[in-house]
Amino acid sequence: MIIGTALLELPLKQSIRSEFTSLRPGSPFPQVEHECVVGVLLRCVLLGLEEELQLTRQSQEFSQVRIDYHGALLALQEHGTRMVCTGKMHTDRICRFDYLCYCTEAEEFVFFHSNASVMLPNLGPRRFQPALLDLSSVEDHNTQYFNFLELPAAALKFMPKPVFVPDVTLILNRFNPDNLMHIFHDDLLPIYYTMQQYSDLDDEARLVFMEGWGEGAHFDLYRLLSSKQPLLKEQLKTFGKLMCFTKSYVGLSKMTTWYQYGFVQPQGPKANILISGNEIRQFASFLMERLNVTQEEGDDYIVVFKRTTNRLILNEAELLLSLAQEFQMRTVTVSLEEQSFDSIIQIISGATMLVSMHGAQMISSMFLPRGAAVVELFPYAINPEQYTPYKTLASLPGMDLQYVAWRNTMEENTVTYPDRHWDQGGIVHLEKEEQERILASKEVPRHLCCRNPEWLFRIYQDTTVDIASFLDILRETLKKPNLKKAKVASTVHPGRVREPKCQTSVQATNEAKLSVSWQIPWNLKYLKVKEVKYEVWIQEQGENTYMPYILPHQNYTFSENIKPFTTYLVWVRCIFNKNLLGPFADVLICKT
């Protein structure tokens, strides 16, 4: 390879020169012996060159990025590994490494120490309590922990020569690449926004998946995030025994996740959701652009997701007809088994309503236009309030979707499969008494993930949808006019109120007044806001309770519960449209 040869030309000359420095005129060796030694040394140098050239070629296989193999090896030997992390705990930590290595035989990452190494944070043994960081966006799951072994850089002399990965890499675990909900929620969204956090994780960065799964059915979706082919853990073995990533980021941001799967407590929305529909819609637009998908235009229509193997809608044709008649719209079906994902996204992106049985395919609702409706169907004995990943998604501020859940309450409208394998809802492997209890149960109790037999038995039922109750709940819940003409709701928060002041007066020994005034927030003069209110808190100094007031104006005089010769603390803030809260201004200290 010409690139490799050119890079190694200078080290070759230097190596030969250094090997020959001991063979000066006046050497005691006879001329013949001298020539033999020179020949041996030259062969050794050429063998070393050949090995180095081969390793350069192997490194070059990863990328068109030029790699100075000799320079990279010297950097690793002299400077070792360097690590700087963000985040205080393993659950929110992402680390950047220079020259992090991976031993494919031991299946361990390696940190090489030299006098120039950096390790921040330097946790000592706390690095194992329980780990340095989570490799996936699923928080604190013991199969997703990341750590490394430590060696002195001098140990490189006794190890296989490293192969260098010259690309900037993002090293992570996919959580479950066979399931669309997990692919989007746990992988694609977190990867996309982690790459947004670091400027060198650009379109030329390479993703490295270390969980050990194969590509999976939807690997093409991961390819959309970078122009470089992602690397799987198994592929690393084909390149060499010691892989060294010249620059890498390890771990994923969890800011984009909204749901926890029930590993510690029953599943449900995360306690502290940090993402809004705005960021999800930006990601959806990015993906549609990469897929070369444009939003469907034209008449209104309803999409029904069709499942072909389990959790079937047994009267699908009747359901389609009833929707068409009720809403006077055409209805279309889509199926993951029968259509490409990009063609499904194109259809959903223009739909007025998406109807589907509960399942991973419903993550595609993030591609619906604003104002559209998401209708989720649940089999018999499944309580919709206990399984809400798609309700939570639809309800995020800025998604602007309507959500409806319908539940089959008629046992005669369900078909169960007790004889199937346990992971498809079968229960024949259970004790007879437990089988009878499950069959008699009217609702699956709340449970932890992931192998609860009653949950599996019920979620894999097929359902005949009761059309009357289905249409009733749609009529009660949906706003029919202009379903997809919704305007983007403002999410701009008010700033602080300006120039807050207080004045007091004593009317009598047991009567006083407290007047508070302020100017509007600076950003309000540039905004069109439907409703502007102000919240005032008044607290007597030394007391634990306060009196809250919601006021429409910028000044108010309080007399009720205001005592003479007393110090009050007063806070004021602005509120837009009932729920967009601004910050409190500095506390006022008011003495009557």
XYZ file of C-alpha atoms in Angstrom:
592
model
C 0.000 0.000 0.000
C 1.587 3.292 -1.117
C 0.295 5.320 1.828
C 1.778 2.898 4.338
C 5.130 2.692 2.536
C 5.459 6.446 2.377
C 4.694 6.775 6.063
C 7.276 4.166 7.014
C 10.113 5.329 4.779
C 11.682 7.645 7.370
C 11.569 5.164 10.280
C 13.292 2.569 8.027
C 16.293 4.850 7.372
C 16.516 5.791 11.032
C 16.302 2.135 12.102
C 19.100 1.025 9.758
C 21.274 3.930 10.874
C 20.777 3.131 14.548
C 21.435 -0.586 14.057
C 24.741 0.167 12.329
C 26.099 2.699 14.820
C 28.052 0.006 16.692
C 29.794 -1.182 13.496
C 32.378 1.578 13.222
C 35.752 1.409 11.407
C 38.225 -0.401 13.593
C 35.687 -2.941 14.725
C 37.328 -6.186 15.866
C 35.093 -8.278 13.578
C 36.645 -9.541 10.340
C 35.174 -8.147 7.141
C 33.199 -11.363 6.319
C 31.712 -11.552 9.796
C 30.949 -7.870 9.579
C 29.011 -8.422 6.341
C 27.055 -11.364 7.870
C 26.036 -9.285 10.867
C 24.955 -6.453 8.573
C 22.909 -8.926 6.497
C 21.183 -10.363 9.556
C 20.418 -6.912 10.904
C 19.107 -5.765 7.565
C 16.805 -8.824 7.342
C 15.545 -8.116 10.904
C 14.844 -4.512 10.023
C 13.044 -5.547 6.846
C 10.946 -8.095 8.765
C 10.049 -5.412 11.290
C 9.178 -3.080 8.454
C 6.993 -5.735 6.840
C 5.112 -6.319 10.115
C 4.663 -2.590 10.630
C 3.468 -2.181 7.055
C 0.961 -5.013 7.528
C -0.367 -3.415 10.732
C -0.635 -0.085 8.941
C -2.670 -1.825 6.231
C -4.919 -3.417 8.877
C -5.465 -0.036 10.520
C -6.131 1.465 7.092
C -8.875 -1.115 6.472
C -11.046 0.717 8.985
C -10.949 4.035 7.245
C -9.533 6.325 4.612
C -8.016 8.335 7.470
C -4.224 8.306 7.023
C -2.469 6.548 9.889
C 1.190 7.020 10.815
C 1.563 3.638 12.455
C 5.021 4.268 13.885
C 3.913 7.638 15.302
C 0.762 6.122 16.826
C 2.744 3.310 18.440
C 5.274 5.772 19.903
C 2.417 7.914 21.274
C 0.881 4.879 22.972
C 4.213 3.708 24.409
C 5.303 7.136 25.644
C 2.022 8.784 26.634
C -0.148 5.763 27.448
C -3.923 6.098 27.669
C -5.650 9.346 28.612
C -9.213 9.578 29.962
C -11.378 12.582 30.887
C -15.034 12.034 31.842
C -18.157 14.099 32.418
C -20.794 13.135 34.998
C -20.622 12.427 38.709
C -21.989 8.879 38.795
C -21.657 5.813 36.595
C -25.260 6.354 35.515
C -24.577 9.766 33.926
C -20.930 9.444 32.917
C -19.482 9.659 29.393
C -15.711 9.359 28.980
C -13.349 10.510 26.257
C -10.218 8.408 25.724
C -7.031 8.780 23.770
C -5.525 5.369 22.994
C -8.002 3.147 24.783
C -7.190 -0.415 23.740
C -9.201 -3.637 23.529
C -7.774 -7.149 23.815
C -9.935 -9.346 21.575
C -8.691 -12.589 23.180
C -9.435 -11.525 26.760
C -12.478 -9.447 25.676
C -11.287 -6.651 27.965
C -10.569 -2.973 27.457
C -7.066 -1.940 28.571
C -5.801 1.353 30.007
C -2.016 1.668 29.541
C -0.281 3.732 32.229
C 2.715 5.960 31.563
C 4.056 9.060 33.281
C 1.937 11.126 30.884
C -1.356 9.235 31.421
C -4.450 11.072 32.634
C -7.384 9.437 34.443
C -10.155 11.822 35.475
C -12.000 11.027 37.610
C -9.379 8.949 39.392
C -11.759 6.803 41.407
C -9.413 4.086 42.613
C -11.391 1.034 43.733
C -14.643 3.036 43.556
C -14.430 2.454 39.791
C -15.767 -1.050 40.519
C -18.716 0.079 42.681
C -20.352 -1.016 40.470
C -18.689 0.341 37.281
C -17.069 3.334 35.631
C -20.142 3.930 33.450
C -23.174 2.411 31.698
C -22.466 1.377 28.102
C -26.145 1.665 27.150
C -28.821 4.279 27.846
C -30.679 1.836 30.123
C -29.778 3.042 33.576
C -27.783 0.907 35.996
C -28.398 -2.452 34.309
C -25.766 -4.947 35.439
C -25.305 -6.377 31.940
C -24.413 -2.939 30.567
C -21.496 -1.902 32.797
C -18.176 -0.694 31.376
C -14.728 -0.928 32.932
C -11.144 -1.584 31.882
C -8.048 -3.422 33.030
C -4.830 -1.510 33.745
C -1.296 -2.244 32.541
C 1.948 -0.268 32.441
C 2.809 0.939 28.940
C 6.045 -1.103 29.236
C 3.887 -4.260 28.953
C 3.341 -3.431 25.279
C 6.801 -4.965 24.576
C 5.427 -8.391 25.455
C 2.053 -8.082 23.732
C 0.920 -8.476 20.117
C 1.540 -5.337 18.071
C -1.617 -3.185 18.215
C -3.850 -2.357 15.279
C -4.982 1.271 15.486
C -8.481 2.494 14.688
C -7.840 5.993 13.301
C -11.474 7.192 13.305
C -13.091 9.044 16.177
C -15.313 6.317 17.654
C -18.367 6.133 19.887
C -18.265 2.892 21.881
C -21.572 1.655 23.308
C -23.977 -1.227 23.815
C -27.215 -1.577 21.902
C -29.814 -2.797 24.390
C -32.069 -4.951 22.208
C -31.523 -4.475 18.456
C -34.295 -6.926 17.541
C -37.072 -4.689 18.919
C -38.038 -1.374 17.278
C -39.060 0.331 20.534
C -35.681 -0.492 22.081
C -33.837 0.475 18.878
C -35.347 3.963 18.850
C -35.707 4.682 22.561
C -32.523 3.033 23.895
C -30.153 3.351 20.925
C -30.885 5.694 18.018
C -32.130 8.738 19.934
C -29.382 8.528 22.609
C -26.673 7.980 19.964
C -27.932 10.902 17.872
C -27.957 13.356 20.779
C -24.707 12.050 22.283
C -23.101 12.820 18.921
C -24.649 16.300 19.084
C -22.853 16.907 22.401
C -19.333 16.428 20.999
C -18.250 18.256 17.854
C -15.778 15.560 16.736
C -18.529 12.894 16.834
C -19.619 14.058 13.399
C -20.738 12.236 10.272
C -17.219 10.803 9.907
C -17.267 9.181 13.367
C -17.593 5.413 13.683
C -19.981 3.547 15.981
C -18.630 0.479 17.800
C -21.227 -1.895 19.316
C -19.824 -3.995 22.171
C -22.905 -5.882 23.450
C -22.162 -8.933 21.280
C -25.402 -9.095 19.243
C -25.430 -9.664 15.506
C -26.592 -6.944 13.134
C -30.308 -7.578 13.692
C -33.214 -6.918 11.347
C -32.942 -3.111 11.465
C -29.175 -2.561 11.228
C -29.708 -0.151 8.337
C -31.229 2.323 10.800
C -27.939 2.461 12.732
C -26.058 3.049 9.465
C -28.013 6.288 8.999
C -26.225 7.941 11.936
C -22.761 8.015 10.332
C -21.150 7.706 6.931
C -18.912 4.930 8.344
C -19.996 1.309 8.656
C -20.601 0.469 12.360
C -18.346 -2.184 13.891
C -19.639 -5.161 15.865
C -17.735 -6.755 18.734
C -17.245 -9.992 16.785
C -15.684 -8.120 13.875
C -12.888 -6.720 16.034
C -11.366 -10.203 16.328
C -10.760 -10.326 12.599
C -8.508 -7.258 12.687
C -6.059 -8.230 15.409
C -5.476 -9.331 18.976
C -4.948 -5.820 20.355
C -7.084 -2.993 18.993
C -6.315 0.604 19.998
C -8.788 3.444 19.408
C -6.808 6.634 18.831
C -9.736 8.789 20.020
C -12.969 7.419 21.442
C -16.011 8.338 23.490
C -17.518 5.651 25.703
C -21.110 5.670 26.983
C -24.417 7.286 26.006
C -26.434 10.263 27.148
C -29.647 9.275 28.936
C -31.283 12.680 28.458
C -33.495 11.468 25.606
C -35.107 8.469 27.336
C -38.607 8.768 28.794
C -39.425 5.238 29.965
C -38.074 2.632 32.383
C -38.805 -1.040 31.751
C -39.491 -2.337 35.236
C -36.186 -3.913 36.302
C -36.346 -2.403 39.815
C -39.971 -1.232 40.050
C -42.954 -1.837 37.745
C -42.486 -0.201 34.358
C -43.591 3.353 33.712
C -42.462 6.864 32.720
C -39.110 7.984 34.109
C -39.369 10.180 37.184
C -37.346 12.972 35.602
C -38.017 13.247 31.861
C -35.586 15.683 30.211
C -36.651 15.477 26.561
C -39.538 17.227 24.821
C -41.387 16.487 21.627
C -39.369 19.197 19.905
C -36.130 17.191 20.144
C -37.900 13.973 19.122
C -39.423 15.666 16.081
C -36.019 17.070 15.089
C -34.572 13.553 15.267
C -37.515 12.163 13.261
C -36.919 14.816 10.569
C -33.210 13.911 10.463
C -34.055 10.241 10.004
C -36.633 10.953 7.288
C -34.056 13.042 5.432
C -31.474 10.238 5.655
C -34.100 7.747 4.452
C -35.018 10.121 1.608
C -38.615 10.124 2.832
C -40.882 13.137 2.314
C -44.086 13.745 4.251
C -47.242 12.494 2.550
C -49.514 15.290 1.362
C -53.138 15.167 0.246
C -56.386 13.941 1.762
C -56.786 12.781 5.369
C -56.438 9.067 6.036
C -56.185 6.595 8.915
C -53.386 4.031 9.261
C -53.982 0.683 10.972
C -50.874 -1.303 11.908
C -51.289 -4.933 10.942
C -49.566 -7.731 12.880
C -49.227 -11.099 11.145
C -47.842 -13.532 13.743
C -49.302 -12.733 17.165
C -51.478 -10.212 19.034
C -53.736 -10.131 16.002
C -56.844 -8.030 15.378
C -59.223 -10.811 14.343
C -61.873 -8.543 12.801
C -59.477 -6.189 11.055
C -61.674 -5.676 7.974
C -64.654 -4.708 10.146
C -62.452 -2.284 12.119
C -61.187 -0.628 8.930
C -64.712 -0.204 7.585
C -66.039 1.258 10.840
C -63.180 3.813 10.984
C -63.762 4.848 7.379
C -67.491 5.323 7.985
C -67.102 7.121 11.331
C -64.472 9.636 10.190
C -65.277 9.725 6.459
C -61.644 9.010 5.610
C -59.892 6.287 3.694
C -58.103 3.659 5.776
C -54.818 1.922 4.937
C -52.894 -0.875 6.604
C -49.135 -1.148 7.096
C -47.105 -4.163 8.192
C -43.474 -4.555 9.269
C -43.518 -8.092 7.885
C -44.715 -7.015 4.447
C -43.276 -3.511 3.873
C -39.963 -1.708 4.218
C -39.615 0.539 7.224
C -39.012 3.673 5.148
C -42.222 3.081 3.158
C -44.151 2.702 6.438
C -42.673 5.953 7.767
C -43.687 7.750 4.569
C -47.302 6.623 5.027
C -47.429 7.392 8.774
C -45.877 10.850 8.294
C -49.047 12.068 6.583
C -51.678 10.179 8.613
C -54.458 11.729 10.644
C -54.692 8.734 12.962
C -52.580 5.666 13.781
C -54.368 2.616 15.212
C -52.406 -0.360 16.516
C -52.327 -3.145 19.051
C -49.819 -2.455 21.829
C -46.350 -3.321 20.562
C -42.931 -2.073 19.514
C -44.207 -0.927 16.103
C -46.000 1.944 17.866
C -42.691 3.799 18.295
C -43.338 4.879 14.690
C -45.934 7.306 16.107
C -43.049 9.791 16.526
C -43.314 10.353 12.756
C -46.989 11.400 12.876
C -47.790 15.039 12.041
C -48.801 17.403 14.842
C -52.443 17.101 15.854
C -52.734 13.479 14.747
C -54.206 10.808 17.009
C -52.539 7.691 18.429
C -55.021 4.904 19.234
C -53.527 1.987 21.181
C -55.434 -1.284 21.585
C -54.881 -3.610 24.545
C -55.844 -7.300 24.843
C -58.101 -8.678 27.556
C -56.902 -8.312 31.196
C -54.142 -5.821 30.259
C -54.555 -2.487 32.055
C -53.464 0.353 29.708
C -52.427 2.518 32.674
C -49.659 0.069 33.547
C -47.968 -0.031 30.107
C -47.507 3.504 28.831
C -44.358 3.989 26.681
C -46.403 5.272 23.739
C -48.855 7.278 25.822
C -45.855 8.948 27.478
C -44.291 9.674 24.083
C -47.524 11.127 22.678
C -47.994 13.274 25.795
C -44.545 14.891 25.795
C -44.762 18.683 25.454
C -44.186 19.570 21.822
C -45.267 16.212 20.365
C -48.791 17.649 20.008
C -50.450 14.268 19.551
C -53.807 13.073 20.839
C -53.741 9.723 22.631
C -56.525 7.179 23.156
C -56.330 3.732 24.761
C -58.972 1.051 24.126
C -59.076 -2.116 26.227
C -60.844 -5.379 25.492
C -63.095 -6.066 28.512
C -64.944 -9.045 26.979
C -63.313 -12.388 27.674
C -65.331 -14.022 24.875
C -63.550 -11.677 22.407
C -60.102 -13.055 23.112
C -58.189 -16.092 21.837
C -55.443 -17.420 24.129
C -52.533 -19.755 23.383
C -51.634 -21.679 26.556
C -49.791 -24.393 24.593
C -47.232 -22.074 23.015
C -43.614 -21.749 24.188
C -43.358 -19.737 27.422
C -41.824 -16.684 25.711
C -44.839 -16.530 23.369
C -47.337 -16.651 26.222
C -47.597 -20.385 26.866
C -48.400 -21.525 30.418
C -48.546 -25.344 30.167
C -45.080 -25.543 31.776
C -46.518 -24.067 34.999
C -48.094 -25.947 37.901
C -51.787 -26.723 37.326
C -52.849 -24.450 40.173
C -50.896 -21.501 38.733
C -52.393 -22.117 35.275
C -55.900 -22.032 36.727
C -55.159 -18.816 38.649
C -53.927 -17.088 35.475
C -56.932 -18.277 33.430
C -59.341 -16.979 36.110
C -57.607 -13.603 36.534
C -59.394 -10.501 35.212
C -56.321 -8.221 35.221
C -52.581 -8.766 35.177
C -51.212 -7.389 38.463
C -48.314 -4.910 38.339
C -45.058 -6.780 37.936
C -41.345 -6.480 37.228
C -39.672 -7.164 33.891
C -39.334 -9.457 32.056
C -40.668 -13.037 32.345
C -43.908 -12.715 34.235
C -45.980 -15.633 32.820
C -49.365 -13.975 33.352
C -48.255 -10.867 31.455
C -46.856 -12.940 28.593
C -49.985 -15.111 28.438
C -52.257 -12.083 28.139
C -50.153 -9.837 25.891
C -49.893 -12.551 23.205
C -53.677 -13.015 22.925
C -55.535 -12.298 19.704
C -58.478 -9.909 19.954
C -61.811 -9.304 18.307
C -62.297 -5.552 18.735
C -65.760 -4.595 20.004
C -66.586 -1.913 17.452
C -69.281 -0.167 19.526
C -67.071 0.431 22.592
C -64.115 1.286 20.354
C -66.000 4.028 18.506
C -67.546 5.318 21.747
C -64.144 5.978 23.284
C -62.917 7.692 20.114
C -65.970 9.963 20.091
C -65.476 10.825 23.757
C -61.751 11.511 23.543
C -60.784 12.855 20.125
C -61.152 16.396 18.896
C -62.501 15.701 15.423
C -62.093 19.036 13.617
C -58.725 19.723 11.956
C -56.986 16.719 13.458
C -53.672 17.452 11.812
C -53.873 21.234 11.559
C -52.514 21.815 15.049
C -50.180 24.744 15.522
C -46.902 24.291 17.323
C -47.536 25.155 20.962
C -45.185 27.768 22.355
C -42.712 26.450 24.909
C -40.996 29.796 25.545
C -40.719 30.518 29.257
C -40.954 33.992 30.760
C -37.868 35.695 32.135
C -37.667 37.248 35.573
C -40.006 40.082 36.420
C -38.029 43.325 36.577
C -37.753 45.979 39.258
C -39.814 44.277 41.973
C -40.617 46.646 44.867
C -42.606 46.610 48.063
C -44.125 49.338 50.215
C -45.756 48.957 53.604
C -48.008 51.004 55.849
C -49.444 50.485 59.303
C -53.117 51.412 59.598
C -53.657 50.554 63.272
C -52.145 48.458 66.033
C -53.569 45.328 64.419
C -53.831 46.381 60.772
C -51.203 46.845 58.041
C -50.897 46.855 54.246
C -48.230 45.436 51.963
C -48.043 46.722 48.360
C -45.959 44.831 45.781
C -45.240 45.988 42.210
C -42.969 44.925 39.338
C -42.290 45.378 35.629
C -42.994 42.739 32.971
C -40.236 40.251 32.006
C -37.905 41.650 29.343
C -38.717 38.932 26.782
C -42.506 39.446 27.039
C -42.409 42.550 24.838
C -41.200 40.374 21.940
C -43.790 37.603 22.402
C -47.443 37.021 21.631
C -48.771 35.233 24.707
C -52.434 34.320 25.208
C -52.464 34.533 28.984
C -49.991 36.225 31.326
C -50.345 35.832 35.078
C -48.081 36.523 38.049
C -47.495 34.359 41.086
C -46.664 36.018 44.417
C -45.519 34.187 47.539
C -45.596 35.967 50.900
C -43.908 34.407 53.915
C -43.621 35.808 57.423
C -39.949 35.712 58.398
C -39.231 32.741 60.661
C -42.317 30.800 59.542
C -42.281 27.651 57.367
C -45.483 28.314 55.428
C -46.248 30.930 52.788
C -49.335 32.454 51.195
C -49.475 32.010 47.364
C -51.444 34.314 45.054
C -52.090 34.214 41.282
C -52.617 37.754 39.975
C -53.411 39.250 36.542
C -51.757 42.654 37.161
C -48.299 44.027 37.978
C -49.173 45.513 41.345
C -51.314 44.545 44.255
C -51.931 45.649 47.833
C -52.322 42.902 50.430
C -54.049 43.518 53.744
C -55.483 40.159 54.750
C -53.210 38.352 57.258
C -50.659 41.212 57.104
C -49.552 42.183 60.621
C -47.959 45.440 61.798
C -44.274 45.563 62.791
C -43.517 42.289 61.023
C -40.930 41.322 58.382
C -42.196 39.549 55.271
C -40.306 37.777 52.498
C -41.900 38.204 49.052
C -41.206 36.294 45.808
C -42.693 37.152 42.389
C -42.619 35.277 39.077
C -44.426 35.346 35.735
C -46.476 32.496 34.211
C -47.374 32.105 30.520
C -50.486 30.138 29.508
C -50.995 28.524 32.914
C -48.012 26.145 32.864
C -44.921 27.921 31.502
C -43.302 29.117 34.703
C -40.583 31.746 34.866
C -37.914 32.088 37.568
C -38.596 33.962 40.770
C -37.065 37.412 41.061
C -34.720 38.091 43.995
C -36.556 37.921 47.284
C -37.969 41.177 48.643
C -37.613 41.873 52.362
C -40.554 44.024 53.428
C -41.045 45.407 56.973
C -44.411 46.766 58.064
